[in-house]
mmCIF file of C-alpha atoms in Angstrom:
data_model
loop_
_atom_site.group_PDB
_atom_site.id
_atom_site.type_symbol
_atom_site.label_atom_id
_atom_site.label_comp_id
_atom_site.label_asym_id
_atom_site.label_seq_id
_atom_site.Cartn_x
_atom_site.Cartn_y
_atom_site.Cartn_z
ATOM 1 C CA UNK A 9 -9.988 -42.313 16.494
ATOM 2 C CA UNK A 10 -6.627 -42.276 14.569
ATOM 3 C CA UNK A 11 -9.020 -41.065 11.223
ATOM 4 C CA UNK A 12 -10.072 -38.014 13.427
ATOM 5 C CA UNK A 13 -6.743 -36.995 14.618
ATOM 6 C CA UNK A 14 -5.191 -37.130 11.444
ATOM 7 C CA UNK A 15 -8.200 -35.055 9.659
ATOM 8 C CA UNK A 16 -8.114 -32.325 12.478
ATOM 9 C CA UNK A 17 -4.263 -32.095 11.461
ATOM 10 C CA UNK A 18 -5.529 -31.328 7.807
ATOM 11 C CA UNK A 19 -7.850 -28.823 9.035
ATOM 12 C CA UNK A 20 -5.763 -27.182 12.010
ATOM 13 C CA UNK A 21 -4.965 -23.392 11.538
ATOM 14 C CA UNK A 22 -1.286 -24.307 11.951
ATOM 15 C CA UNK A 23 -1.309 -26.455 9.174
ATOM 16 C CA UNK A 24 1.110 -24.633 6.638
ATOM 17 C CA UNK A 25 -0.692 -24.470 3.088
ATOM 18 C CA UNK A 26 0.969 -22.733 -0.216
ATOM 19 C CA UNK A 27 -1.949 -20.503 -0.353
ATOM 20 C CA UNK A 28 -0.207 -17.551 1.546
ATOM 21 C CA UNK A 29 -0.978 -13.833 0.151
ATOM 22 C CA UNK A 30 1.164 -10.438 1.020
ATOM 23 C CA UNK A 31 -1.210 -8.030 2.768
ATOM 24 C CA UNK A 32 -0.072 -4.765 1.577
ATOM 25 C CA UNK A 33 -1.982 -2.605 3.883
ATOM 26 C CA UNK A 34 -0.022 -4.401 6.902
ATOM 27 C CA UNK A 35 3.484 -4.314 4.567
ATOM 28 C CA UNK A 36 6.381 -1.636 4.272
ATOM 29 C CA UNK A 37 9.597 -0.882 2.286
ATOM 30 C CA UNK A 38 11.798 1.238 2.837
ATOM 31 C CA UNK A 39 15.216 2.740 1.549
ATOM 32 C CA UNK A 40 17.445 5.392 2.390
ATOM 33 C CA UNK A 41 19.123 7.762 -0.167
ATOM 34 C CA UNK A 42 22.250 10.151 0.805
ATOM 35 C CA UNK A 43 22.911 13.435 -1.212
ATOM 36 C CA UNK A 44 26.399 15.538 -0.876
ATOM 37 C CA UNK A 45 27.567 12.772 1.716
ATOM 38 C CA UNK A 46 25.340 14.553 4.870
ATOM 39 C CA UNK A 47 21.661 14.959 3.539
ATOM 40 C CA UNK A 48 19.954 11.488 4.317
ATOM 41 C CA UNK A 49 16.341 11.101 3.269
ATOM 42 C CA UNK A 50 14.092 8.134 4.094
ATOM 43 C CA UNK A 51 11.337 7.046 0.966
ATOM 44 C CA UNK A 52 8.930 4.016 0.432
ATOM 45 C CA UNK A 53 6.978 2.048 -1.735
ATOM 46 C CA UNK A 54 3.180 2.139 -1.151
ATOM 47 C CA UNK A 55 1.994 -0.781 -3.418
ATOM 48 C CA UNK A 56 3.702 -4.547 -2.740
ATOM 49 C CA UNK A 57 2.201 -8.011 -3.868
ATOM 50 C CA UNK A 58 3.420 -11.258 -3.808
ATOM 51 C CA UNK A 59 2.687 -14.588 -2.348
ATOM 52 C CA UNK A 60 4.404 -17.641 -0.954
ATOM 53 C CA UNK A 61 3.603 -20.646 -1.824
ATOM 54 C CA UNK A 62 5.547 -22.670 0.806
ATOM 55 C CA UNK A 63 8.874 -22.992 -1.333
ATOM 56 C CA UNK A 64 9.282 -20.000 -2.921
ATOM 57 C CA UNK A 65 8.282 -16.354 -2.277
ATOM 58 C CA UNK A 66 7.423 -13.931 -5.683
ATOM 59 C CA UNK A 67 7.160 -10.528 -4.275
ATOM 60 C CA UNK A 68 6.391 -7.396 -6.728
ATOM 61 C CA UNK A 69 6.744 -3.764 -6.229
ATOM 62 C CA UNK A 70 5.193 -1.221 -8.069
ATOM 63 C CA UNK A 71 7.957 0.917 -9.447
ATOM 64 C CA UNK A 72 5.455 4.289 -10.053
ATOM 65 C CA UNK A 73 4.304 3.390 -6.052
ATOM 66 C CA UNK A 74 7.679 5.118 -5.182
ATOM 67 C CA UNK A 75 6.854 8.222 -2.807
ATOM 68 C CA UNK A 76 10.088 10.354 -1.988
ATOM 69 C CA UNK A 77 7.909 13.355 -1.082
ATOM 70 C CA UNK A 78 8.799 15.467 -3.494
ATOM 71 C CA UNK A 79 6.937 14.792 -6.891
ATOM 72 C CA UNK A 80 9.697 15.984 -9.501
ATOM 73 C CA UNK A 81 12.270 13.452 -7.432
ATOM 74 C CA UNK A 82 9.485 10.320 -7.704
ATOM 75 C CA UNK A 83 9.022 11.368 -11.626
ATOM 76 C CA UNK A 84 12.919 11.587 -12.162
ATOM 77 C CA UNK A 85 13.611 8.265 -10.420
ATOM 78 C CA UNK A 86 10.708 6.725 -12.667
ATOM 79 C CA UNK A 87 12.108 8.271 -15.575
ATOM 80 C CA UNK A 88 16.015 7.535 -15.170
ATOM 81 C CA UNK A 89 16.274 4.997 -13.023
ATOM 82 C CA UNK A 90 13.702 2.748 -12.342
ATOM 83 C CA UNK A 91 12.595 2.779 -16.165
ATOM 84 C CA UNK A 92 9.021 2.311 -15.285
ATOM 85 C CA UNK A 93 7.495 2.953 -18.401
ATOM 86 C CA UNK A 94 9.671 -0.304 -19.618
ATOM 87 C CA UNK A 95 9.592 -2.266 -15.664
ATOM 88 C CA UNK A 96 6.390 -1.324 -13.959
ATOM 89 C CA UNK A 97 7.569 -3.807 -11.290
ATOM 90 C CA UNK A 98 10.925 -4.780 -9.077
ATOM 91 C CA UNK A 99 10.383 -8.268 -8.449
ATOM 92 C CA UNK A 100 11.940 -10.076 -5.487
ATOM 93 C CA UNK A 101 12.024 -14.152 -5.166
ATOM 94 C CA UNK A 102 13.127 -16.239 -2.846
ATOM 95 C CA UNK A 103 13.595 -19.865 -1.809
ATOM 96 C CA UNK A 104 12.226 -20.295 2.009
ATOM 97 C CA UNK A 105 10.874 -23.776 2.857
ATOM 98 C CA UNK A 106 7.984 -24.454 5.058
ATOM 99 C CA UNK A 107 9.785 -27.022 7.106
ATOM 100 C CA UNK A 108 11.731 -23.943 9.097
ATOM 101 C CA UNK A 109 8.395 -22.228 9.136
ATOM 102 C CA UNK A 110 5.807 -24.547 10.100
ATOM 103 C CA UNK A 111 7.186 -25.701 13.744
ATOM 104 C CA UNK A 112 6.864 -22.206 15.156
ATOM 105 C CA UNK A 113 4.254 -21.596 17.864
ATOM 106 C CA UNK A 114 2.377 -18.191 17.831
ATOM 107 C CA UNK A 115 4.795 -15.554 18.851
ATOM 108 C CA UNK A 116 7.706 -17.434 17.813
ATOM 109 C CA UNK A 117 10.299 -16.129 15.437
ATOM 110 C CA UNK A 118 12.962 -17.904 13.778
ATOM 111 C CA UNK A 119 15.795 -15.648 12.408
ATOM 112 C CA UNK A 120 17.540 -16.866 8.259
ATOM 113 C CA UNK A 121 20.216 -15.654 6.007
ATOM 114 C CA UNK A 122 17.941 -15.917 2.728
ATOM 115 C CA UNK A 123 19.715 -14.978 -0.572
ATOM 116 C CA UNK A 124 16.856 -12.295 -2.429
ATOM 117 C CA UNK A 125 17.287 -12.725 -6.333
ATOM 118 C CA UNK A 126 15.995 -9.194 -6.855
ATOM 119 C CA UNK A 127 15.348 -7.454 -10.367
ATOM 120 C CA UNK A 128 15.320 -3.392 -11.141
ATOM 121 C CA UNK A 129 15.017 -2.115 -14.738
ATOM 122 C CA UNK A 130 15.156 -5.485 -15.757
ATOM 123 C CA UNK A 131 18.681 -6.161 -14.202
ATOM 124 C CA UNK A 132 18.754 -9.306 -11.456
ATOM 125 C CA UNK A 133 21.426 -9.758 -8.608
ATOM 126 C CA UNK A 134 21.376 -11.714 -5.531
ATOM 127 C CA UNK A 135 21.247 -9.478 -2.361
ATOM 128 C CA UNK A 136 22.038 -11.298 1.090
ATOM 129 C CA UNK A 137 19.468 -10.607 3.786
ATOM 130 C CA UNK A 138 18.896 -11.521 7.167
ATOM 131 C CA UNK A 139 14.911 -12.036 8.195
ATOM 132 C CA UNK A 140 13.032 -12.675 11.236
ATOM 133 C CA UNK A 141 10.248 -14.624 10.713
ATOM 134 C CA UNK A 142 7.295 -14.737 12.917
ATOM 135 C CA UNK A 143 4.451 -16.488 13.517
ATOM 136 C CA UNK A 144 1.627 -13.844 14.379
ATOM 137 C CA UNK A 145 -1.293 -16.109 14.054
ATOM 138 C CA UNK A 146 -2.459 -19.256 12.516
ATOM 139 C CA UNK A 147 -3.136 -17.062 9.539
ATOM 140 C CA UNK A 148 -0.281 -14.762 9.620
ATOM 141 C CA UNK A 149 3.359 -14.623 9.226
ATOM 142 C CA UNK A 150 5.063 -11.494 9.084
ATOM 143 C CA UNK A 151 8.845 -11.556 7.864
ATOM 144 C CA UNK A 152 11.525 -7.925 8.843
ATOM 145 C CA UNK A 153 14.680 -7.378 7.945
ATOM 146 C CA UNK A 154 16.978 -8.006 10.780
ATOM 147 C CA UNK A 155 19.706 -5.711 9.191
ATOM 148 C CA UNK A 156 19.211 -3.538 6.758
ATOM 149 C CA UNK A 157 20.133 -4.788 3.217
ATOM 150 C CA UNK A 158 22.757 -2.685 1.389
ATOM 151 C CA UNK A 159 22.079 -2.594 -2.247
ATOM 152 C CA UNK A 160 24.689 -1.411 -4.920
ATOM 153 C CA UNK A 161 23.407 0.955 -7.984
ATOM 154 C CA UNK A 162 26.210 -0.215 -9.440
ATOM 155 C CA UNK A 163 24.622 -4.201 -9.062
ATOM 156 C CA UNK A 164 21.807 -3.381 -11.315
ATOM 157 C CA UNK A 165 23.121 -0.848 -13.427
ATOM 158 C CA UNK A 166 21.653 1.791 -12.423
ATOM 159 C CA UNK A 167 24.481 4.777 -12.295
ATOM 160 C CA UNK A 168 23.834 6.210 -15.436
ATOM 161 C CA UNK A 169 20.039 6.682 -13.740
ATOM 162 C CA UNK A 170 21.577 7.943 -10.565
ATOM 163 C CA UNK A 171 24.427 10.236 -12.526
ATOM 164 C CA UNK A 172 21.531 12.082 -14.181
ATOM 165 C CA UNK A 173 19.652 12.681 -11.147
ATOM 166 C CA UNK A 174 22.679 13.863 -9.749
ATOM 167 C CA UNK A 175 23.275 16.436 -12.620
ATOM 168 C CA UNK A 176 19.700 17.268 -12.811
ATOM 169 C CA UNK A 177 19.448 18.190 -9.307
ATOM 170 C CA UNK A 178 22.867 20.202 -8.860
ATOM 171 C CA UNK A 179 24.004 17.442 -6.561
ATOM 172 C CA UNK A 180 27.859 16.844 -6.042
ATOM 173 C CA UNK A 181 27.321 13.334 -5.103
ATOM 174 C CA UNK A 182 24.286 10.497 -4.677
ATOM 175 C CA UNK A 183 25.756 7.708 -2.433
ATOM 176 C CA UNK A 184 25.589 4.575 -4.806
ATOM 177 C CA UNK A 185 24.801 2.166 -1.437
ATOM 178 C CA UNK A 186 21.156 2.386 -0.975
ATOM 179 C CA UNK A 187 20.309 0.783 2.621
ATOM 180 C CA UNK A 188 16.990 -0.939 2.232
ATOM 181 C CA UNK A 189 14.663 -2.210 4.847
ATOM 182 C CA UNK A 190 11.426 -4.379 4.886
ATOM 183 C CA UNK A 191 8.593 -5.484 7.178
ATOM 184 C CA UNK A 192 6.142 -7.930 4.993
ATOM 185 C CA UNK A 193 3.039 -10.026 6.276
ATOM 186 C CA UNK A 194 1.969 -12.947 4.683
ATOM 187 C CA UNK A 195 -1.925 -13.968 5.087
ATOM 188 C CA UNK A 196 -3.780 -17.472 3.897
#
């Protein structure tokens, strides 16, 4: 009896296992940009990847996926900012152990500060975030941003990007805090 117990706790859906894939389709980011301190504007990223693995998560963001609705802007940001012909990817990674995961019932969320080592044009800082974690399913986790996360230009070095925009548009000013936000699910 003890043999079957313990082999239906290898098999059970709840079982954590380091074979968990991002679902794009069911996955958003999102960042705000502010022009001449009063124009706000909301744009995405379409294409995310990544995986967990039960220590760490590797997430990847297509840098050309950026969609500001307004072509010129997305080709401009490629060009000067986000570098894409030289990073075709911002890469996030993160340590987040199973052991906080695993105990959670479906429905339950569990709420962590986890530091985000996060890399644009091939610059890395460590961005503080605060993510609710929950437990949709035995199959699915999906992970938000409790607050956004308030990411500097200046952190990656990306002014001289954001300085050109600014000229090429006929802007007086770019805000260089960019408030992100995230909602990511992780299948197995």
């Amino acid at each position: 009896m003890k043999i079957f117990v313990l082999a239906l706790a290898f098999v059970s859906p709840f079982t954590m296992a380091a074979n968990w894939q991002l679902d794009n389709s069911q996955s958003s980011l999102h960042f705000v940009s502010v022009k001449n301190d009063t124009v706000a504007e909301v744009h995405q990223f379409k294409q995310l990847s990544g995986n967990w693995d039960g220590a760490k998560v590797n997430i990847s963001i297509a840098a050309d996926s950026l969609d500001t609705q307004i072509p010129i802007r997305n080709e401009r940001i490629w060009q000067y900012v986000l570098k894409s012909s030289d990073y075709a990817a911002i890469t996030v990674r993160a340590e987040l152990n199973e052991q906080n995961i695993k105990t959670l019932s479906v429905g339950g969320s569990t709420v962590q500060e986890i530091p985000l080592n996060v890399t644009i044009s091939g610059t890395t800082a460590t961005v503080n975030s605060k993510v609710r974690i929950t437990r949709l399913s035995s199959t699915a986790l999906q992970a938000n941003t409790e607050a956004p996360l308030m990411l500097s230009t200046s952190s990656f070095k990306l002014t001289d990007g954001v300085a050109k925009l600014q000229e090429l548009a006929g802007l007086k000013r770019i805000d260089p805090i960019v408030p992100v936000s995230f909602s990511v699910r992780f299948t197995q």
